[in-house]
PDB file of C-alpha atoms in Angstrom:
ATOM      1  CA  MET A   1       0.877 -18.728 -17.355  1.00 48.00           C
ATOM      2  CA  ILE A   2       2.592 -19.854 -15.512  1.00 46.00           C
ATOM      3  CA  ARG A   3       5.697 -22.694 -16.019  1.00 53.00           C
ATOM      4  CA  ILE A   4       8.733 -23.691 -13.111  1.00 54.00           C
ATOM      5  CA  GLU A   5      11.424 -24.891 -14.916  1.00 59.00           C
ATOM      6  CA  ASN A   6      13.533 -26.716 -11.927  1.00 56.00           C
ATOM      7  CA  SER A   7      16.809 -27.932 -11.323  1.00 63.00           C
ATOM      8  CA  ALA A   8      19.153 -28.554  -8.802  1.00 69.00           C
ATOM      9  CA  ASP A   9      19.009 -25.195  -6.828  1.00 83.00           C
ATOM     10  CA  LYS A  10      17.306 -23.455  -8.958  1.00 89.00           C
ATOM     11  CA  ALA A  11      13.642 -22.451  -9.984  1.00 91.00           C
ATOM     12  CA  GLU A  12      12.183 -20.550 -13.547  1.00 92.00           C
ATOM     13  CA  ILE A  13       8.363 -18.648 -13.312  1.00 91.00           C
ATOM     14  CA  TYR A  14       7.109 -17.103 -15.987  1.00 89.00           C
ATOM     15  CA  ILE A  15       4.029 -14.636 -15.482  1.00 90.00           C
ATOM     16  CA  SER A  16       2.348 -13.773 -18.354  1.00 89.00           C
ATOM     17  CA  GLY A  17      -1.105 -12.831 -18.634  1.00 89.00           C
ATOM     18  CA  ASP A  18      -3.466 -10.660 -16.694  1.00 92.00           C
ATOM     19  CA  ILE A  19      -3.786 -11.129 -13.119  1.00 92.00           C
ATOM     20  CA  ILE A  20      -7.268 -11.955 -12.033  1.00 89.00           C
ATOM     21  CA  ASP A  21      -8.492 -12.360  -8.301  1.00 88.00           C
ATOM     22  CA  ASP A  22      -9.190 -16.677  -7.226  1.00 87.00           C
ATOM     23  CA  ASP A  23     -12.746 -16.178  -7.877  1.00 84.00           C
ATOM     24  CA  GLU A  24     -11.724 -15.653 -10.744  1.00 82.00           C
ATOM     25  CA  GLY A  25      -8.957 -17.906 -11.447  1.00 79.00           C
ATOM     26  CA  ALA A  26     -11.579 -20.751 -10.179  1.00 80.00           C
ATOM     27  CA  ILE A  27     -13.938 -19.922 -13.534  1.00 80.00           C
ATOM     28  CA  VAL A  28     -11.184 -19.739 -15.456  1.00 78.00           C
ATOM     29  CA  ALA A  29      -9.230 -22.716 -14.608  1.00 78.00           C
ATOM     30  CA  TRP A  30     -12.410 -24.459 -15.195  1.00 74.00           C
ATOM     31  CA  TRP A  31     -12.653 -22.768 -18.544  1.00 71.00           C
ATOM     32  CA  GLY A  32      -9.519 -24.585 -19.271  1.00 67.00           C
ATOM     33  CA  ASP A  33      -7.889 -20.655 -20.426  1.00 63.00           C
ATOM     34  CA  GLY A  34      -4.541 -20.158 -17.532  1.00 59.00           C
ATOM     35  CA  ASP A  35      -2.425 -20.202 -19.613  1.00 67.00           C
ATOM     36  CA  ALA A  36      -3.975 -16.167 -20.231  1.00 77.00           C
ATOM     37  CA  TYR A  37      -4.284 -15.431 -16.624  1.00 84.00           C
ATOM     38  CA  GLN A  38      -2.388 -15.591 -13.412  1.00 86.00           C
ATOM     39  CA  TRP A  39      -3.903 -15.044  -9.436  1.00 89.00           C
ATOM     40  CA  PRO A  40      -2.844 -16.224  -6.058  1.00 91.00           C
ATOM     41  CA  SER A  41      -3.347 -19.491  -4.947  1.00 92.00           C
ATOM     42  CA  ASP A  42      -1.929 -20.734  -8.733  1.00 90.00           C
ATOM     43  CA  ILE A  43       1.066 -19.305  -7.754  1.00 92.00           C
ATOM     44  CA  LYS A  44       1.031 -20.619  -4.509  1.00 93.00           C
ATOM     45  CA  LYS A  45       1.240 -23.735  -5.801  1.00 90.00           C
ATOM     46  CA  GLN A  46       3.680 -23.682  -7.767  1.00 89.00           C
ATOM     47  CA  LEU A  47       5.883 -21.710  -5.083  1.00 92.00           C
ATOM     48  CA  ASP A  48       5.511 -24.720  -2.582  1.00 92.00           C
ATOM     49  CA  GLU A  49       7.352 -26.883  -5.270  1.00 89.00           C
ATOM     50  CA  VAL A  50      10.186 -25.012  -5.156  1.00 90.00           C
ATOM     51  CA  LYS A  51      10.859 -23.294  -1.259  1.00 91.00           C
ATOM     52  CA  GLY A  52      14.346 -23.627  -0.840  1.00 90.00           C
ATOM     53  CA  LYS A  53      15.800 -22.360  -4.355  1.00 93.00           C
ATOM     54  CA  ASP A  54      16.894 -20.070  -6.215  1.00 94.00           C
ATOM     55  CA  LEU A  55      13.769 -18.678  -7.916  1.00 95.00           C
ATOM     56  CA  THR A  56      13.682 -16.064 -11.357  1.00 95.00           C
ATOM     57  CA  VAL A  57      10.523 -14.694 -12.460  1.00 96.00           C
ATOM     58  CA  TYR A  58      10.117 -13.785 -16.122  1.00 95.00           C
ATOM     59  CA  ILE A  59       6.504 -11.061 -15.993  1.00 96.00           C
ATOM     60  CA  ASN A  60       5.222 -10.331 -19.307  1.00 95.00           C
ATOM     61  CA  SER A  61       1.783  -8.502 -17.884  1.00 94.00           C
ATOM     62  CA  SER A  62      -0.245  -5.809 -18.853  1.00 93.00           C
ATOM     63  CA  GLY A  63      -1.510  -6.355 -14.405  1.00 94.00           C
ATOM     64  CA  GLY A  64      -4.902  -6.585 -13.923  1.00 93.00           C
ATOM     65  CA  SER A  65      -5.979  -6.740  -9.845  1.00 94.00           C
ATOM     66  CA  VAL A  66      -4.489  -5.038  -7.058  1.00 96.00           C
ATOM     67  CA  PRO A  67      -4.686  -7.749  -3.839  1.00 95.00           C
ATOM     68  CA  ALA A  68      -3.615 -10.408  -6.692  1.00 95.00           C
ATOM     69  CA  GLY A  69      -0.701  -8.716  -7.699  1.00 96.00           C
ATOM     70  CA  VAL A  70      -0.026  -7.300  -4.499  1.00 97.00           C
ATOM     71  CA  ALA A  71      -0.357 -10.746  -2.854  1.00 97.00           C
ATOM     72  CA  ILE A  72       1.967 -12.372  -5.605  1.00 97.00           C
ATOM     73  CA  ALA A  73       4.519  -9.601  -4.822  1.00 98.00           C
ATOM     74  CA  ASN A  74       4.156 -10.949  -1.255  1.00 98.00           C
ATOM     75  CA  MET A  75       4.930 -14.333  -1.735  1.00 97.00           C
ATOM     76  CA  ILE A  76       8.065 -13.672  -3.937  1.00 97.00           C
ATOM     77  CA  LYS A  77       9.007 -11.512  -1.064  1.00 97.00           C
ATOM     78  CA  ARG A  78       8.476 -15.031   1.491  1.00 97.00           C
ATOM     79  CA  HIS A  79      10.238 -17.184  -0.538  1.00 96.00           C
ATOM     80  CA  ASP A  80      13.078 -19.019   1.049  1.00 94.00           C
ATOM     81  CA  GLY A  81      15.603 -18.552  -1.616  1.00 95.00           C
ATOM     82  CA  HIS A  82      17.602 -15.413  -3.748  1.00 96.00           C
ATOM     83  CA  THR A  83      14.726 -14.367  -5.863  1.00 97.00           C
ATOM     84  CA  THR A  84      16.040 -12.048  -9.289  1.00 97.00           C
ATOM     85  CA  ALA A  85      12.793 -10.712 -11.605  1.00 98.00           C
ATOM     86  CA  VAL A  86      13.777 -10.264 -15.341  1.00 97.00           C
ATOM     87  CA  VAL A  87      10.971  -8.055 -17.663  1.00 97.00           C
ATOM     88  CA  ASP A  88      10.379 -10.017 -20.161  1.00 93.00           C
ATOM     89  CA  GLY A  89       8.418  -7.679 -22.719  1.00 92.00           C
ATOM     90  CA  TRP A  90       6.558  -5.205 -20.489  1.00 94.00           C
ATOM     91  CA  CYS A  91       5.647  -5.049 -16.841  1.00 97.00           C
ATOM     92  CA  CYS A  92       2.960  -2.554 -16.398  1.00 97.00           C
ATOM     93  CA  SER A  93       0.541  -1.522 -13.369  1.00 96.00           C
ATOM     94  CA  ILE A  94       0.208  -3.660 -10.610  1.00 96.00           C
ATOM     95  CA  ALA A  95       2.689  -6.392 -12.500  1.00 97.00           C
ATOM     96  CA  THR A  96       5.426  -3.828 -11.007  1.00 98.00           C
ATOM     97  CA  GLN A  97       4.985  -4.533  -7.697  1.00 98.00           C
ATOM     98  CA  ILE A  98       5.925  -8.427  -8.385  1.00 98.00           C
ATOM     99  CA  PHE A  99       8.537  -6.997 -10.461  1.00 99.00           C
ATOM    100  CA  PHE A 100       9.920  -4.803  -7.638  1.00 99.00           C
ATOM    101  CA  ALA A 101       9.831  -7.858  -4.872  1.00 98.00           C
ATOM    102  CA  ALA A 102      12.556  -9.203  -6.508  1.00 98.00           C
ATOM    103  CA  ASP A 103      15.722  -8.804  -4.761  1.00 98.00           C
ATOM    104  CA  ASP A 104      17.230  -8.483  -7.989  1.00 98.00           C
ATOM    105  CA  ARG A 105      15.264  -6.681 -10.785  1.00 98.00           C
ATOM    106  CA  GLN A 106      16.922  -7.153 -14.111  1.00 97.00           C
ATOM    107  CA  ILE A 107      14.863  -5.064 -17.387  1.00 97.00           C
ATOM    108  CA  PRO A 108      16.076  -5.231 -20.954  1.00 96.00           C
ATOM    109  CA  LYS A 109      17.414  -2.287 -23.209  1.00 94.00           C
ATOM    110  CA  ASN A 110      14.430  -2.738 -25.084  1.00 93.00           C
ATOM    111  CA  ALA A 111      11.238  -4.319 -22.815  1.00 96.00           C
ATOM    112  CA  TYR A 112       9.506  -1.432 -20.730  1.00 96.00           C
ATOM    113  CA  LEU A 113       8.156  -0.881 -17.018  1.00 97.00           C
ATOM    114  CA  MET A 114       5.200   1.231 -16.869  1.00 98.00           C
ATOM    115  CA  ILE A 115       3.198   2.947 -13.516  1.00 98.00           C
ATOM    116  CA  HIS A 116       0.527   4.725 -12.970  1.00 97.00           C
ATOM    117  CA  LYS A 117      -2.525   5.625 -10.333  1.00 97.00           C
ATOM    118  CA  PRO A 118      -4.820   2.855  -9.665  1.00 95.00           C
ATOM    119  CA  ALA A 119      -8.745   2.219 -10.696  1.00 93.00           C
ATOM    120  CA  ILE A 120     -11.533   0.804 -10.292  1.00 90.00           C
ATOM    121  CA  SER A 121     -15.103   0.524 -11.893  1.00 89.00           C
ATOM    122  CA  ILE A 122     -17.916   2.086  -9.695  1.00 90.00           C
ATOM    123  CA  ILE A 123     -21.763   2.887  -9.661  1.00 92.00           C
ATOM    124  CA  GLY A 124     -22.704   4.574  -6.858  1.00 94.00           C
ATOM    125  CA  ASN A 125     -23.931   8.114  -5.054  1.00 95.00           C
ATOM    126  CA  ALA A 126     -21.649  10.996  -4.499  1.00 96.00           C
ATOM    127  CA  ASP A 127     -20.722   9.448  -1.482  1.00 96.00           C
ATOM    128  CA  ASP A 128     -20.221   5.870  -2.867  1.00 95.00           C
ATOM    129  CA  LEU A 129     -18.005   8.238  -5.075  1.00 95.00           C
ATOM    130  CA  GLU A 130     -16.470   9.562  -2.223  1.00 96.00           C
ATOM    131  CA  LYS A 131     -15.135   6.749  -0.292  1.00 96.00           C
ATOM    132  CA  ALA A 132     -13.993   5.428  -4.084  1.00 96.00           C
ATOM    133  CA  ILE A 133     -12.298   8.139  -4.009  1.00 96.00           C
ATOM    134  CA  THR A 134     -10.138   7.853  -0.445  1.00 97.00           C
ATOM    135  CA  PHE A 135     -10.022   3.854  -0.945  1.00 96.00           C
ATOM    136  CA  LEU A 136      -7.876   5.259  -4.678  1.00 96.00           C
ATOM    137  CA  ASN A 137      -5.694   7.671  -2.857  1.00 97.00           C
ATOM    138  CA  THR A 138      -5.012   4.963  -0.349  1.00 97.00           C
ATOM    139  CA  ILE A 139      -3.731   2.310  -2.908  1.00 97.00           C
ATOM    140  CA  GLN A 140      -2.154   4.401  -4.307  1.00 98.00           C
ATOM    141  CA  GLU A 141       0.490   5.711  -1.330  1.00 98.00           C
ATOM    142  CA  GLY A 142       0.712   1.519  -0.488  1.00 97.00           C
ATOM    143  CA  ILE A 143       1.425   1.137  -4.442  1.00 97.00           C
ATOM    144  CA  GLU A 144       4.239   4.187  -4.378  1.00 98.00           C
ATOM    145  CA  THR A 145       5.615   3.013  -0.545  1.00 98.00           C
ATOM    146  CA  VAL A 146       7.178   0.306  -2.876  1.00 98.00           C
ATOM    147  CA  TYR A 147       8.739   1.966  -5.711  1.00 99.00           C
ATOM    148  CA  ASN A 148      10.092   4.522  -3.085  1.00 99.00           C
ATOM    149  CA  ASP A 149      12.502   1.933  -1.628  1.00 98.00           C
ATOM    150  CA  ALA A 150      13.799   0.077  -4.694  1.00 98.00           C
ATOM    151  CA  ALA A 151      13.969   4.255  -6.241  1.00 99.00           C
ATOM    152  CA  ASN A 152      17.785   5.050  -6.522  1.00 98.00           C
ATOM    153  CA  ASP A 153      19.175   7.871  -3.036  1.00 98.00           C
ATOM    154  CA  ASP A 154      18.673  10.455  -5.498  1.00 98.00           C
ATOM    155  CA  VAL A 155      14.713  10.295  -6.800  1.00 98.00           C
ATOM    156  CA  MET A 156      12.488  12.062  -4.669  1.00 98.00           C
ATOM    157  CA  PRO A 157       9.095  10.344  -3.212  1.00 98.00           C
ATOM    158  CA  GLU A 158       7.750  13.386  -4.822  1.00 98.00           C
ATOM    159  CA  THR A 159       9.260  13.057  -8.353  1.00 99.00           C
ATOM    160  CA  ILE A 160       7.422   9.330  -8.361  1.00 99.00           C
ATOM    161  CA  HIS A 161       4.382  10.840  -6.984  1.00 98.00           C
ATOM    162  CA  ASP A 162       4.307  12.233  -9.844  1.00 98.00           C
ATOM    163  CA  MET A 163       5.207   9.572 -12.625  1.00 98.00           C
ATOM    164  CA  VAL A 164       2.765   7.823 -10.780  1.00 98.00           C
ATOM    165  CA  ASN A 165       0.068  10.283 -11.578  1.00 98.00           C
ATOM    166  CA  ASP A 166       0.993  10.808 -15.480  1.00 96.00           C
ATOM    167  CA  GLU A 167       1.108   6.863 -16.358  1.00 97.00           C
ATOM    168  CA  THR A 168       5.421   6.824 -16.918  1.00 97.00           C
ATOM    169  CA  TRP A 169       6.385   4.317 -19.806  1.00 97.00           C
ATOM    170  CA  LEU A 170      10.549   3.597 -19.289  1.00 97.00           C
ATOM    171  CA  THR A 171      12.572   1.705 -21.527  1.00 96.00           C
ATOM    172  CA  GLY A 172      15.481  -0.288 -19.234  1.00 96.00           C
ATOM    173  CA  GLU A 173      17.594   2.755 -19.937  1.00 96.00           C
ATOM    174  CA  GLN A 174      15.058   5.245 -18.406  1.00 98.00           C
ATOM    175  CA  ALA A 175      14.256   2.443 -15.518  1.00 98.00           C
ATOM    176  CA  LYS A 176      18.052   2.557 -14.446  1.00 98.00           C
ATOM    177  CA  GLN A 177      17.529   6.501 -13.194  1.00 98.00           C
ATOM    178  CA  TYR A 178      14.888   6.208 -11.177  1.00 99.00           C
ATOM    179  CA  PHE A 179      15.309   2.999  -9.829  1.00 99.00           C
ATOM    180  CA  ASP A 180      17.402  -0.074  -8.491  1.00 98.00           C
ATOM    181  CA  VAL A 181      17.523  -2.315 -11.279  1.00 98.00           C
ATOM    182  CA  THR A 182      20.656  -4.122 -13.868  1.00 97.00           C
ATOM    183  CA  VAL A 183      19.674  -3.147 -17.503  1.00 96.00           C
ATOM    184  CA  LEU A 184      20.417  -5.976 -20.003  1.00 94.00           C
ATOM    185  CA  ASP A 185      21.512  -6.174 -23.593  1.00 88.00           C
ATOM    186  CA  SER A 186      18.621  -8.310 -25.941  1.00 69.00           C
ATOM    187  CA  THR A 187      16.940  -8.498 -29.566  1.00 52.00           C
ATOM    188  CA  GLN A 188      14.111  -6.458 -30.550  1.00 47.00           C
ATOM    189  CA  THR A 189      10.784  -7.531 -28.747  1.00 49.00           C
ATOM    190  CA  VAL A 190       7.303  -6.620 -28.475  1.00 45.00           C
ATOM    191  CA  ALA A 191       5.248  -6.503 -25.645  1.00 48.00           C
ATOM    192  CA  LYS A 192       1.734  -7.216 -25.368  1.00 48.00           C
ATOM    193  CA  ALA A 193       0.105  -8.976 -22.834  1.00 48.00           C
ATOM    194  CA  GLY A 194      -2.822  -9.239 -22.090  1.00 48.00           C
ATOM    195  CA  LYS A 195      -5.038  -5.841 -21.463  1.00 54.00           C
ATOM    196  CA  SER A 196      -4.240  -1.899 -22.535  1.00 51.00           C
ATOM    197  CA  ALA A 197      -7.728  -0.739 -21.764  1.00 49.00           C
ATOM    198  CA  ASN A 198      -6.193   0.759 -18.864  1.00 57.00           C
ATOM    199  CA  MET A 199      -3.214   2.907 -20.549  1.00 58.00           C
ATOM    200  CA  LYS A 200      -3.247   6.172 -22.059  1.00 65.00           C
ATOM    201  CA  ASN A 201       0.147   6.642 -22.923  1.00 66.00           C
ATOM    202  CA  ILE A 202       1.924   3.777 -24.720  1.00 69.00           C
ATOM    203  CA  PRO A 203       4.889   4.507 -26.205  1.00 66.00           C
ATOM    204  CA  ALA A 204       4.140   5.102 -30.156  1.00 64.00           C
ATOM    205  CA  GLU A 205       7.193   2.551 -31.345  1.00 64.00           C
ATOM    206  CA  ILE A 206       5.115  -0.611 -29.633  1.00 62.00           C
ATOM    207  CA  VAL A 207       1.764   0.942 -31.157  1.00 60.00           C
ATOM    208  CA  ALA A 208       3.554   0.783 -34.321  1.00 61.00           C
ATOM    209  CA  ALA A 209       5.256  -2.349 -34.136  1.00 55.00           C
ATOM    210  CA  TRP A 210       1.374  -3.277 -33.298  1.00 49.00           C
ATOM    211  CA  LYS A 211       0.089  -2.165 -36.324  1.00 57.00           C
ATOM    212  CA  LYS A 212       2.696  -3.948 -39.166  1.00 56.00           C
ATOM    213  CA  PRO A 213       0.592  -5.401 -41.521  1.00 50.00           C
ATOM    214  CA  ASN A 214       2.213  -8.839 -41.980  1.00 50.00           C
ATOM    215  CA  ALA A 215       0.650 -12.041 -41.496  1.00 50.00           C
ATOM    216  CA  ALA A 216       1.834 -12.975 -38.118  1.00 53.00           C
ATOM    217  CA  ASN A 217       0.675  -9.896 -36.705  1.00 52.00           C
ATOM    218  CA  ASP A 218      -2.780 -10.573 -38.361  1.00 56.00           C
ATOM    219  CA  ALA A 219      -2.969 -14.254 -36.640  1.00 59.00           C
ATOM    220  CA  GLU A 220      -1.928 -12.712 -33.519  1.00 56.00           C
ATOM    221  CA  GLN A 221      -5.111 -10.620 -33.944  1.00 52.00           C
ATOM    222  CA  LYS A 222      -7.532 -12.654 -34.768  1.00 61.00           C
ATOM    223  CA  ALA A 223      -6.115 -14.916 -31.170  1.00 64.00           C
ATOM    224  CA  ASN A 224      -6.430 -11.690 -29.031  1.00 56.00           C
ATOM    225  CA  GLN A 225      -9.560 -11.117 -30.588  1.00 56.00           C
ATOM    226  CA  GLN A 226     -11.019 -14.492 -30.106  1.00 64.00           C
ATOM    227  CA  ARG A 227      -9.544 -14.323 -26.446  1.00 63.00           C
ATOM    228  CA  LEU A 228     -11.108 -11.285 -25.586  1.00 54.00           C
ATOM    229  CA  GLN A 229     -14.732 -12.538 -26.997  1.00 59.00           C
ATOM    230  CA  LYS A 230     -13.424 -15.743 -24.662  1.00 64.00           C
ATOM    231  CA  GLU A 231     -12.393 -13.483 -21.396  1.00 61.00           C
ATOM    232  CA  MET A 232     -16.142 -11.640 -22.154  1.00 55.00           C
ATOM    233  CA  SER A 233     -17.946 -15.263 -21.418  1.00 62.00           C
ATOM    234  CA  ASN A 234     -15.812 -15.906 -18.550  1.00 61.00           C
ATOM    235  CA  LYS A 235     -16.906 -13.172 -16.935  1.00 58.00           C
ATOM    236  CA  ILE A 236     -20.080 -13.515 -17.813  1.00 56.00           C
ATOM    237  CA  THR A 237     -20.059 -17.028 -15.910  1.00 61.00           C
ATOM    238  CA  ILE A 238     -18.419 -15.743 -13.210  1.00 59.00           C
ATOM    239  CA  ALA A 239     -20.921 -13.007 -12.834  1.00 54.00           C
ATOM    240  CA  VAL A 240     -24.012 -15.600 -13.019  1.00 53.00           C
ATOM    241  CA  ALA A 241     -22.236 -18.158 -10.604  1.00 58.00           C
ATOM    242  CA  LYS A 242     -22.125 -15.004  -7.821  1.00 54.00           C
ATOM    243  CA  ALA A 243     -25.761 -14.412  -8.308  1.00 52.00           C
ATOM    244  CA  LYS A 244     -27.195 -17.731  -8.026  1.00 55.00           C
ATOM    245  CA  GLY A 245     -24.359 -18.164  -4.957  1.00 53.00           C
ATOM    246  CA  VAL A 246     -22.240 -20.830  -6.306  1.00 48.00           C
ATOM    247  CA  LEU A 247     -18.702 -17.975  -5.703  1.00 46.00           C
ATOM    248  CA  ALA A 248     -18.587 -16.134  -2.970  1.00 45.00           C
ATOM    249  CA  GLU A 249     -17.866 -11.960  -2.747  1.00 43.00           C
TER     250      GLU A 249
END
């Protein structure tokens, strides 16, 4: 979901859910399910409305498409007002590039950052797989450059590299040990935004909170199942559209 709240000299954006490419965004918008996804062209339209204003970006996202996330991050970096990024629940994978694109970064004690290696799905021969490895290593180098630029002076690139390789989760206070961020006090929240299939080291306290047997969680689980079913339907629609030449690759 993206929501812009305007005042005379300030604006707020809420980025929540999965980050997808523009071609997928066109289908998602047609389906009327835009609240669960973010894509670059849609965000650009919103940012164009608040040029020159100080901007606060609230993030609760599991990440998603690397090129889409990088494009959004660069839009935030180019914004002609002061920018502040705030983690609402968790900020994972490529969503962290958006977080670190802001002039100031804030994270509550009980919120999370997660950094890890990029991943793709591929079918092909050995040559294709070797090219994919080279591609992923190049992507990782670019991602780590952003983390290194945001790191504290005493944090070496080798440390960042190891953290990315290991898939590292950081609370607000832990994030401050490595990165130039401001830690905020907050009440307890449970971060749950988008997909977690590509995450292998989700903190136990988050998993435990998800599994609490109460009516609210049951309702949320049902809603998530419905969202996933709709997401699958969207992907099928996108695949069919591409096959028919409706969407360009």
